[in-house]
CSV table of C-alpha atoms in Angstrom, one decimal:
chain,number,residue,atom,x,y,z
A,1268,UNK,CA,120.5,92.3,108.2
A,1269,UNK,CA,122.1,96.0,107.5
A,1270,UNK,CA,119.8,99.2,107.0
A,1271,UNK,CA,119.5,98.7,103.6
A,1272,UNK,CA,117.9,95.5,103.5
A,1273,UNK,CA,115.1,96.4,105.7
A,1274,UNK,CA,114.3,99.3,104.0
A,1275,UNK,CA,113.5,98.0,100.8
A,1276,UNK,CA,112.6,94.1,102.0
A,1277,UNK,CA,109.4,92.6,102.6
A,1278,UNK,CA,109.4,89.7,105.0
A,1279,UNK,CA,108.3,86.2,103.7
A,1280,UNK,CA,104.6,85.4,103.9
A,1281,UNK,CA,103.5,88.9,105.3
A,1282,UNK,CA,100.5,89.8,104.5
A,1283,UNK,CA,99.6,93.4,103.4
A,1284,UNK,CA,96.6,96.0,103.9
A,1285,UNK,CA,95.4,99.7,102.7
A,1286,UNK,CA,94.3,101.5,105.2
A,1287,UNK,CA,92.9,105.4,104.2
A,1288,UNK,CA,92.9,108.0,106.7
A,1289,UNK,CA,91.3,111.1,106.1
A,1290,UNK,CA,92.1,111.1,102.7
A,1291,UNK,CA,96.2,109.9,103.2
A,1292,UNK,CA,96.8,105.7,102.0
A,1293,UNK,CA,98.8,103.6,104.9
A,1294,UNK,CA,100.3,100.8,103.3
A,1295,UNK,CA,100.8,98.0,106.3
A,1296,UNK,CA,102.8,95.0,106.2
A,1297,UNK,CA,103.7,92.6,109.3
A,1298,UNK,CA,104.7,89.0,109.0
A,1299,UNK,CA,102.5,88.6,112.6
A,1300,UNK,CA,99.4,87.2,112.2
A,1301,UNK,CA,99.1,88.4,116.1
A,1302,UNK,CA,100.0,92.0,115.0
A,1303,UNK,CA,97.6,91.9,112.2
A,1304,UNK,CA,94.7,90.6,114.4
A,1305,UNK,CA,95.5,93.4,117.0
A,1306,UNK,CA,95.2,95.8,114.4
A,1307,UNK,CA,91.6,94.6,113.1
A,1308,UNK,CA,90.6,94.5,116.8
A,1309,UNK,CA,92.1,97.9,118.0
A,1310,UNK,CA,90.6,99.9,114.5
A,1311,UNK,CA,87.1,98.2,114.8
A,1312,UNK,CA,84.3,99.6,113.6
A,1313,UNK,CA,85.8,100.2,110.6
A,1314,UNK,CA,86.2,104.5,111.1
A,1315,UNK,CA,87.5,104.5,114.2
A,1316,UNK,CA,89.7,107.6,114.8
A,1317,UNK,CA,89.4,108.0,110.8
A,1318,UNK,CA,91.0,104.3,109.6
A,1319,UNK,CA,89.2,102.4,107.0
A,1320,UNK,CA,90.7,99.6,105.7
A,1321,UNK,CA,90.8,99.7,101.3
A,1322,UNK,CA,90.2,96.9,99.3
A,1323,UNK,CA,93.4,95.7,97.0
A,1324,UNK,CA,94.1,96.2,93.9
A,1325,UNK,CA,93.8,99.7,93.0
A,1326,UNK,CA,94.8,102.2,95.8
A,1327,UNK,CA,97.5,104.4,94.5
A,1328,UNK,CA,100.7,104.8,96.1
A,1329,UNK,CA,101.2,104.9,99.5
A,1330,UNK,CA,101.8,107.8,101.3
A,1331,UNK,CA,103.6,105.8,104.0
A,1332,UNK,CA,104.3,102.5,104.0
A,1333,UNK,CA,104.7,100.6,107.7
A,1334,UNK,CA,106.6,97.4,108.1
A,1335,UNK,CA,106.3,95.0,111.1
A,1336,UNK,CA,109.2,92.9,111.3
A,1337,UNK,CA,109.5,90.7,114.1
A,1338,UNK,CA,113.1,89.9,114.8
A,1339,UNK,CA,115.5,88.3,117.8
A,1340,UNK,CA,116.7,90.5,120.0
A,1341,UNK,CA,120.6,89.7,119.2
A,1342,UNK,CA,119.7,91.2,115.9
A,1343,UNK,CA,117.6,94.4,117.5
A,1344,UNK,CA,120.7,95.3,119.6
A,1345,UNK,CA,123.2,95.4,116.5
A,1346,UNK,CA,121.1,97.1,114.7
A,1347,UNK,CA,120.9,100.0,117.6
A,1348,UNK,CA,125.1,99.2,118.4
A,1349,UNK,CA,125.9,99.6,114.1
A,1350,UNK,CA,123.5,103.2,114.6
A,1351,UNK,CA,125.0,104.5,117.1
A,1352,UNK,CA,128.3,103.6,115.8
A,1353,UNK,CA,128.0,105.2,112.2
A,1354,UNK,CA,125.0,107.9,112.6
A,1355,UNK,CA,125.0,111.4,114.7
A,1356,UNK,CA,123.3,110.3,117.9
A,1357,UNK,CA,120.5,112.5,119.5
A,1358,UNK,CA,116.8,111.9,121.2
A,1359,UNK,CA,112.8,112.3,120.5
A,1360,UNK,CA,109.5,112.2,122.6
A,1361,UNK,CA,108.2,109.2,122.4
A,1362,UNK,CA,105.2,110.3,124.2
A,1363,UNK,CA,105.1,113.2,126.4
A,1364,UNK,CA,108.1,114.2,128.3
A,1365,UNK,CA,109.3,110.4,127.6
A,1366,UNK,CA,112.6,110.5,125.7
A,1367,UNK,CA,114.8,107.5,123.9
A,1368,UNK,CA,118.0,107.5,121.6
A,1369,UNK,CA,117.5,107.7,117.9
A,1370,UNK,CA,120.4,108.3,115.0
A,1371,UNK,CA,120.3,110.2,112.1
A,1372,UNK,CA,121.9,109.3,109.0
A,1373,UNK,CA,122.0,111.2,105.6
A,1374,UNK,CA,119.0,108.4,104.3
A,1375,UNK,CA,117.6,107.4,107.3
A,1376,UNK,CA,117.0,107.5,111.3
A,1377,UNK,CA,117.0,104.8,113.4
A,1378,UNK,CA,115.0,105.3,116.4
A,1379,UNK,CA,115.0,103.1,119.9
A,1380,UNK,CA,111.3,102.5,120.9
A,1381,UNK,CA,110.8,101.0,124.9
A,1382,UNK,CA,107.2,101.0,126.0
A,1383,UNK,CA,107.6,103.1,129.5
A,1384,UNK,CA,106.7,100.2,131.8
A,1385,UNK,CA,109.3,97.4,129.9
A,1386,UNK,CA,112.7,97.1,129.2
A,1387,UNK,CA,112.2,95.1,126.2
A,1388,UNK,CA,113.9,97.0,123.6
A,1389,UNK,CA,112.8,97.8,119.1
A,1390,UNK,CA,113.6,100.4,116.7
A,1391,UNK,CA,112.0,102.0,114.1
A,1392,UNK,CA,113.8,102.9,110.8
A,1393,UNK,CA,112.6,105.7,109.2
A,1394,UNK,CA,113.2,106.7,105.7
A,1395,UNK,CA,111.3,109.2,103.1
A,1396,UNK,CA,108.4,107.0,102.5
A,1397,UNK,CA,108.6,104.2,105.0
A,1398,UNK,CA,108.6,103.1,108.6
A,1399,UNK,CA,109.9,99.6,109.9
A,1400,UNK,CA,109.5,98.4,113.1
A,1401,UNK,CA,112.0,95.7,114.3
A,1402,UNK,CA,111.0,94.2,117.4
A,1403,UNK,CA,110.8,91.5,119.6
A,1404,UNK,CA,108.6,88.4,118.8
A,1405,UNK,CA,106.4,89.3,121.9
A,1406,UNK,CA,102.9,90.3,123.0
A,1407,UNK,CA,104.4,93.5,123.3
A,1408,UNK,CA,106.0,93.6,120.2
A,1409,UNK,CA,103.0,92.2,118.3
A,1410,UNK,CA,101.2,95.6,119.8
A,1411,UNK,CA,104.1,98.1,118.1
A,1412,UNK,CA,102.2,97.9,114.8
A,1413,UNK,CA,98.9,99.3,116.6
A,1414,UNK,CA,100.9,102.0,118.7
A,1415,UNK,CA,102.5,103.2,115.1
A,1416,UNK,CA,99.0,103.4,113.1
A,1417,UNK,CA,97.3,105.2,115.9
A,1418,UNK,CA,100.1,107.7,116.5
A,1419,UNK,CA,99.9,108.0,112.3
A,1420,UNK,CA,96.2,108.6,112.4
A,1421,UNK,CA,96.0,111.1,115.7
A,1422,UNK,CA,99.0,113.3,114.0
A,1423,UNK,CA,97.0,113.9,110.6
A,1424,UNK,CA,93.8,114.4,112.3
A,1425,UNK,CA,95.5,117.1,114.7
A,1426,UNK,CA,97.3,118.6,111.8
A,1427,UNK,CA,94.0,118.9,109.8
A,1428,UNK,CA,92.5,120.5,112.6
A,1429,UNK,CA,91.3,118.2,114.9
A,1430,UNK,CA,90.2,119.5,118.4
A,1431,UNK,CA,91.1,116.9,120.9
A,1432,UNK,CA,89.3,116.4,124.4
A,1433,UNK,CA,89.8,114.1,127.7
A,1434,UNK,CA,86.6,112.1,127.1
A,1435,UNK,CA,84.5,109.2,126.8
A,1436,UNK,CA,81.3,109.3,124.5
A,1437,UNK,CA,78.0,107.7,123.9
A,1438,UNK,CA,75.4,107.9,121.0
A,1439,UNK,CA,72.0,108.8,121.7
A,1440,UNK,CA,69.0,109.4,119.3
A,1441,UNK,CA,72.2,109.4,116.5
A,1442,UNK,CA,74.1,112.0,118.0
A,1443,UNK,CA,77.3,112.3,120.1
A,1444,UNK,CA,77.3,112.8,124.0
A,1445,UNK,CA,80.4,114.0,125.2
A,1446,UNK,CA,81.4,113.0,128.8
A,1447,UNK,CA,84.0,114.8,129.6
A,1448,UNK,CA,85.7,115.3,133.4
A,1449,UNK,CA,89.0,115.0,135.1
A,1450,UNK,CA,90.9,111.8,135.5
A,1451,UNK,CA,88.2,109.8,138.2
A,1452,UNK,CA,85.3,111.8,137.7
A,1453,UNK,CA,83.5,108.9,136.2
A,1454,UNK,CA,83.4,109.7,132.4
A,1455,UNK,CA,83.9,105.9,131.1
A,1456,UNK,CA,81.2,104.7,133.7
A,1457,UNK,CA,78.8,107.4,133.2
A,1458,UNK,CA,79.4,106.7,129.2
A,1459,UNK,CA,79.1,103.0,129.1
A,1460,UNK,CA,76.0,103.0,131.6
A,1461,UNK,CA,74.0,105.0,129.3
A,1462,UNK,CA,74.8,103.5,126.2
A,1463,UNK,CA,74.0,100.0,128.1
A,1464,UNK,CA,70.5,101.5,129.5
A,1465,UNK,CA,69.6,103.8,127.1
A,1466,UNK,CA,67.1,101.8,124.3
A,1467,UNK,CA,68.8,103.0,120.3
A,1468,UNK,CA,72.1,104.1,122.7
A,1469,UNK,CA,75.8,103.0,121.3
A,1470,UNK,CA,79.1,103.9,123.0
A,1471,UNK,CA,81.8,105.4,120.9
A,1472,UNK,CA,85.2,105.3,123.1
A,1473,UNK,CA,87.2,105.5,126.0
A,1474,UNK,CA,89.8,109.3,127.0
A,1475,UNK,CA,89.5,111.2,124.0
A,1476,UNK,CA,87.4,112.4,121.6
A,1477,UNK,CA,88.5,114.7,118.4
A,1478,UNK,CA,86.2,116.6,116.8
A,1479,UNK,CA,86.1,118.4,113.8
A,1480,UNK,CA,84.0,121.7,112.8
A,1481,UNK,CA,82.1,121.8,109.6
A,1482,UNK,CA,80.8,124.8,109.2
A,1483,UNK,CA,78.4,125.3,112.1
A,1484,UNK,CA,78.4,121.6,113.8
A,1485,UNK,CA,81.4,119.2,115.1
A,1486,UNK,CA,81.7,115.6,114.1
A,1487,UNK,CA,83.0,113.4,116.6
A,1488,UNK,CA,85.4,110.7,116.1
A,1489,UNK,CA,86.2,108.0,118.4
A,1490,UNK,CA,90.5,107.2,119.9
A,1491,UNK,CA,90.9,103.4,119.6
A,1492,UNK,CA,92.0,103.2,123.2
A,1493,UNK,CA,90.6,100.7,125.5
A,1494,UNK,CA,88.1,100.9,127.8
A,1495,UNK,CA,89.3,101.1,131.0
A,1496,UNK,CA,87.1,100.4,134.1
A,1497,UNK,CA,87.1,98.9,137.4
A,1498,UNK,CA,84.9,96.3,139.3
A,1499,UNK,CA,83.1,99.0,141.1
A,1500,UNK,CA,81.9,100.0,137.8
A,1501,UNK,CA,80.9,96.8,136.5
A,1502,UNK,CA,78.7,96.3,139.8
A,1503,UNK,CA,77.0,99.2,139.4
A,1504,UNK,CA,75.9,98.3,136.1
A,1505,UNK,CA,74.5,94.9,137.5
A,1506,UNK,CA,78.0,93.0,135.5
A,1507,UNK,CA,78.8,90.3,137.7
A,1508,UNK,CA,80.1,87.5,134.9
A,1509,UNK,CA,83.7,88.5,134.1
A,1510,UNK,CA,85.6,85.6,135.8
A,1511,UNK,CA,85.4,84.4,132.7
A,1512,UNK,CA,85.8,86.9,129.8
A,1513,UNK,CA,88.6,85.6,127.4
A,1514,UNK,CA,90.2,89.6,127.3
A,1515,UNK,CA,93.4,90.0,125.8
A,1516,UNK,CA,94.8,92.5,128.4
A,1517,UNK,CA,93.6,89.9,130.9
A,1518,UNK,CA,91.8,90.4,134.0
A,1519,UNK,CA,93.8,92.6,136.8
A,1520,UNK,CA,96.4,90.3,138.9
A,1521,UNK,CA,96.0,89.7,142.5
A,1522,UNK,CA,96.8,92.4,145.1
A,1523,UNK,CA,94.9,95.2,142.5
A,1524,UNK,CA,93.1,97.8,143.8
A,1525,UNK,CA,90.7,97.9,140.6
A,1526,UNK,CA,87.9,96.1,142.8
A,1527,UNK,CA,87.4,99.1,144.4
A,1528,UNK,CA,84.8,101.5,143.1
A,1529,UNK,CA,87.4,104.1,142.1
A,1530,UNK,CA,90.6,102.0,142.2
A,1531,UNK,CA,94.0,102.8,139.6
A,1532,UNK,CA,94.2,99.3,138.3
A,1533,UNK,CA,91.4,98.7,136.0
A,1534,UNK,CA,90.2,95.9,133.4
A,1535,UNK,CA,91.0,97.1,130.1
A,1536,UNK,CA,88.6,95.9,127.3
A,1537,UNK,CA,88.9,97.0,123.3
A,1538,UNK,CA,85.9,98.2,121.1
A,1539,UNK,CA,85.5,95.0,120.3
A,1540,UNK,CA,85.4,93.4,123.3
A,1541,UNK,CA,82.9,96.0,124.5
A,1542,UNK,CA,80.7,94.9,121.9
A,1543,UNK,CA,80.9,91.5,122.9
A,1544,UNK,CA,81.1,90.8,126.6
A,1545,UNK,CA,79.1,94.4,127.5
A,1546,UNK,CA,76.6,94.1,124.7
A,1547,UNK,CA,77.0,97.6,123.6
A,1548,UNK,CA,76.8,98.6,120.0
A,1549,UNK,CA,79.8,100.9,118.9
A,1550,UNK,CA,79.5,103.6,116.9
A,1551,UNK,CA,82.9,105.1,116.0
A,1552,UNK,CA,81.5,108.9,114.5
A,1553,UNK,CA,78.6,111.2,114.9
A,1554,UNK,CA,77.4,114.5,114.9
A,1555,UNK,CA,78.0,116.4,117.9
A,1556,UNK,CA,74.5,116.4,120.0
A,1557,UNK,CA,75.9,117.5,123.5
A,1558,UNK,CA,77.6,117.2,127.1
A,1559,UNK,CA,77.7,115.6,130.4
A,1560,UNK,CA,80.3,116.5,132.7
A,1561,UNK,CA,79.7,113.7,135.7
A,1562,UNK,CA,80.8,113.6,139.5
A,1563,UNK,CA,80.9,110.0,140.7
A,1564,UNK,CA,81.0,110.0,144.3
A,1565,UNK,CA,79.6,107.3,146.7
A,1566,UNK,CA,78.9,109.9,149.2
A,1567,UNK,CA,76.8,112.4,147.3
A,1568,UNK,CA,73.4,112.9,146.8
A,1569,UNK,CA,71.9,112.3,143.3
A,1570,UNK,CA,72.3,115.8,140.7
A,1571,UNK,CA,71.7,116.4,137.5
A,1572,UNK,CA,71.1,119.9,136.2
A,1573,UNK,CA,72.1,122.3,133.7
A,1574,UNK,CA,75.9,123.0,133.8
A,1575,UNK,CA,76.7,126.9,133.9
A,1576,UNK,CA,79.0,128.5,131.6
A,1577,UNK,CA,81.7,128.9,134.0
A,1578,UNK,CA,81.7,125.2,135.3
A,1579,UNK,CA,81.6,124.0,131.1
A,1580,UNK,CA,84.0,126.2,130.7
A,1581,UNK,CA,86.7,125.3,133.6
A,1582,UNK,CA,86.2,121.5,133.0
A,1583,UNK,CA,86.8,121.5,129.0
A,1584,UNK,CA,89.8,124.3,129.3
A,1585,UNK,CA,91.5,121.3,131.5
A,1586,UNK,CA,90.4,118.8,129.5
A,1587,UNK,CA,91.5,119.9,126.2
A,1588,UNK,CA,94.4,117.9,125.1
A,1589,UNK,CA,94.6,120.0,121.7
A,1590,UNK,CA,96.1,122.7,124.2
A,1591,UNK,CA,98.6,120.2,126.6
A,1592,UNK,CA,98.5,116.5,125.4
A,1593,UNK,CA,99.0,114.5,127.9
A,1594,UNK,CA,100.3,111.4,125.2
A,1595,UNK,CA,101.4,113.3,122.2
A,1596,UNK,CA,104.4,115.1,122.1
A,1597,UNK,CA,106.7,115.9,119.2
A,1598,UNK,CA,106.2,114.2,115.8
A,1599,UNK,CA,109.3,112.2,115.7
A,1600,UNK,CA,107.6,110.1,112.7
A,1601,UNK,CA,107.4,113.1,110.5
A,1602,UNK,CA,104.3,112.3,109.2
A,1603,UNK,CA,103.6,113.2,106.0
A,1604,UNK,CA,100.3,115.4,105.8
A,1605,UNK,CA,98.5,117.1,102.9
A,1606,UNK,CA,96.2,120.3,104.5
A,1607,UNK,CA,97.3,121.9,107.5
A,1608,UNK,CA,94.4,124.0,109.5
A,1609,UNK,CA,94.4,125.0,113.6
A,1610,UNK,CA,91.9,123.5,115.6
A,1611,UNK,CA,88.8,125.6,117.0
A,1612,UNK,CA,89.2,127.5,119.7
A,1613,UNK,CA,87.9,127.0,123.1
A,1614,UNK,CA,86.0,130.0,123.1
A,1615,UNK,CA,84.3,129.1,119.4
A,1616,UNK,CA,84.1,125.3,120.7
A,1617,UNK,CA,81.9,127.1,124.1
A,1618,UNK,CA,80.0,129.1,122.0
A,1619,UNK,CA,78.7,126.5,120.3
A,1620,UNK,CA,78.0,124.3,123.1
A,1621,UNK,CA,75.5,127.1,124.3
A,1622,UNK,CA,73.2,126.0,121.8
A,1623,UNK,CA,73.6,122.4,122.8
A,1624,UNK,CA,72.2,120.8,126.2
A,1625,UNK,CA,75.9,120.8,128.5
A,1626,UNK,CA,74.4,118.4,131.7
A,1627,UNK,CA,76.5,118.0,135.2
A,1628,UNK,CA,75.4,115.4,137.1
A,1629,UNK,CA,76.4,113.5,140.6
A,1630,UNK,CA,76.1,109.8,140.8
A,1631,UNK,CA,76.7,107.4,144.0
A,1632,UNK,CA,74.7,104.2,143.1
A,1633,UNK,CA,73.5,101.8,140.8
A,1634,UNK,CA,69.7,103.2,141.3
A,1635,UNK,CA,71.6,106.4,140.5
A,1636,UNK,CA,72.9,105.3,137.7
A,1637,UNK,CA,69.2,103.9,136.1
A,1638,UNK,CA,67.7,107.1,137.3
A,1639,UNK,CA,70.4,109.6,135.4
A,1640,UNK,CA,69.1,107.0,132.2
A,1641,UNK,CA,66.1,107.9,132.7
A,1642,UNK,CA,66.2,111.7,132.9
A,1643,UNK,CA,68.6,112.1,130.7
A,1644,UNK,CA,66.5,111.1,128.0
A,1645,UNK,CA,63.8,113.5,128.9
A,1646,UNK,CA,66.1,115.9,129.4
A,1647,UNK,CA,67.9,116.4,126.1
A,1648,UNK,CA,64.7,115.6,124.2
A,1649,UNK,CA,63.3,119.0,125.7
């Protein structure tokens, strides 16, 4: 199959969705049933990170159009061998500081993707108004058509004016609690704890967090990315069932360190699985109600207490990815985008957290865990 007939093809038997994203129409079609699923799973409840699926019939057209085409491999490698044959060859940032080949042709590019822990090889060919992905009939392929969507809906919400933080968040009382800390401070235990113990409480997501400003309060907005927490977390939340939890990531292999209470290697469960094996309700946007920055440490004594300015401040300037994303580098997809606005600044984004309650805490223990519930509650009900 030459360039041509994959830009302007449709496999057989695909099925096709609308999704809008802040106002922009993704057109998505993948001949996966897998990939589709994935899809539903990954951007569930329906606003997560912005995505809303539309019902057929009459959306207008597309501003992009995605198409998932699983192919064999023979055929992935000729495609990439007749690029970089006939186009000017060159590289882009897959994610940050991550760069593959791609080739430029007067119509089109054709773009090598390779997740960063596989050698199993796709492409993407771009044109004005579409994206195809040809990869691999795989479990990893089937996830391309996720990793495409997302990176779709995170550039138009930074290019609107999203500010993006390194956090987890839960919903108490119908507004948005920010947990935000450095990589092992505890933010997706401290978040999912509460949301489990709290009574009304939701959880919203797992690393980061955008949030927009409208006029003087932020709405928050969930990152499909999965939760991601070990078995040291799970006990001190009184989980003890997951032998047998059907995830799709799967449990962590033998010889992990994730049961450890702050161990790398950690079970990695979607929104949706959340909701089902965690019995949390999640709640993909709400207004911005306030902070907890946490400290999870098995050898500390119980806090929690006001956070000062210079402590809020320290921990959201290194935890701001809107100033160095840690995922997202350069937008190699070009996507297209109708309103362009900065995000807020740190300083306006602090200045309105002074009105808000901003709560540091230090937890060591399950009992810690069920007391923080309960004075939290008091605490931002003051």
């Amino acid at each position: 199959m030459n360039v041509s007939e994959l830009v302007t093809a449709e496999p057989d038997g695909a099925s096709v969705r609308h999704l809008q994203i802040r106002g922009h129409l993704l057109k998505v079609v993948t001949a996966s049933p897998e990939a589709d699923a994935l899809v539903s799973e990954t951007f569930w409840p329906p606003g997560m990170l912005g995505v809303f699926d539309t019902p057929p019939g009459s959306t207008p057209r597309p501003d992009l159009t995605v198409v998932d085409l699983p192919l064999p491999p023979i055929d992935i490698h000729a495609l990439l061998r007749r690029a970089a044959d006939h186009c000017v060859p060159g590289e882009f940032e897959l994610t940050r500081d991550y760069r593959l080949p791609r080739y430029d042709a007067d119509t089109h590019t054709v773009f090598t993707l390779r997740d960063v822990n596989s050698d199993e090889v796709a492409a993407l060919v771009r044109t004005e108004d579409r994206a195809v992905i040809v990869r691999p009939r795989s479990g990893l392929g089937d996830r391309w058509l996720t990793r495409i969507i997302r990176d779709v809906a995170t550039r138009i919400a930074k290019a609107e004016g999203s500010l993006v933080l390194h956090s987890s968040a839960l919903v108490f009382d119908d507004g948005a609690y920010l947990v935000i800390g450095d990589s092992g401070a505890g933010k997706s235990t401290t978040a999912i704890a509460l949301a489990r113990l709290l009574s009304g409480a939701g959880w919203m997501g797992n690393d980061r967090m955008h949030l927009d400003r409208h006029g003087h309060s932020y709405d928050v907005t969930a990152c499909p990315l999965p939760l991601a927490i070990n078995k040291g977390s799970l006990d001190v939340m009184g989980v003890s069932d997951f032998d047998g939890w059907p995830v799709r990531a799967g449990l962590p292999g033998a010889g992990s360190d994730w049961d450890q209470f702050q161990g790398e290697d950690k079970l990695k469960l979607s929104s949706r699985e959340v909701h089902r094996f965690l019995g949390v309700d999640v709640v993909p946007q709400a207004p911005l109600a306030g902070v907890i920055l946490p400290r999870i440490d098995r050898e500390a004594a119980y806090r929690l207490e006001p956070s000062t300015l210079d402590h809020t401040s320290e921990v959201i300037r290194r935890n701001c990815f809107s100033l160095d994303d840690n995922l997202y580098g350069e937008d190699w997809l070009k996507v297209p985008v109708r309103h362009q606005a900065p995000p807020p600044s740190v300083e306006d984004f602090l200045e309105h957290l002074a009105k808000l309650p901003v709560l540091r805490c230090s937890l060591g223990s399950a009992a810690d865990v069920a007391r923080l519930a309960d004075e939290f509650a008091r605490a931002v009900r003051l």
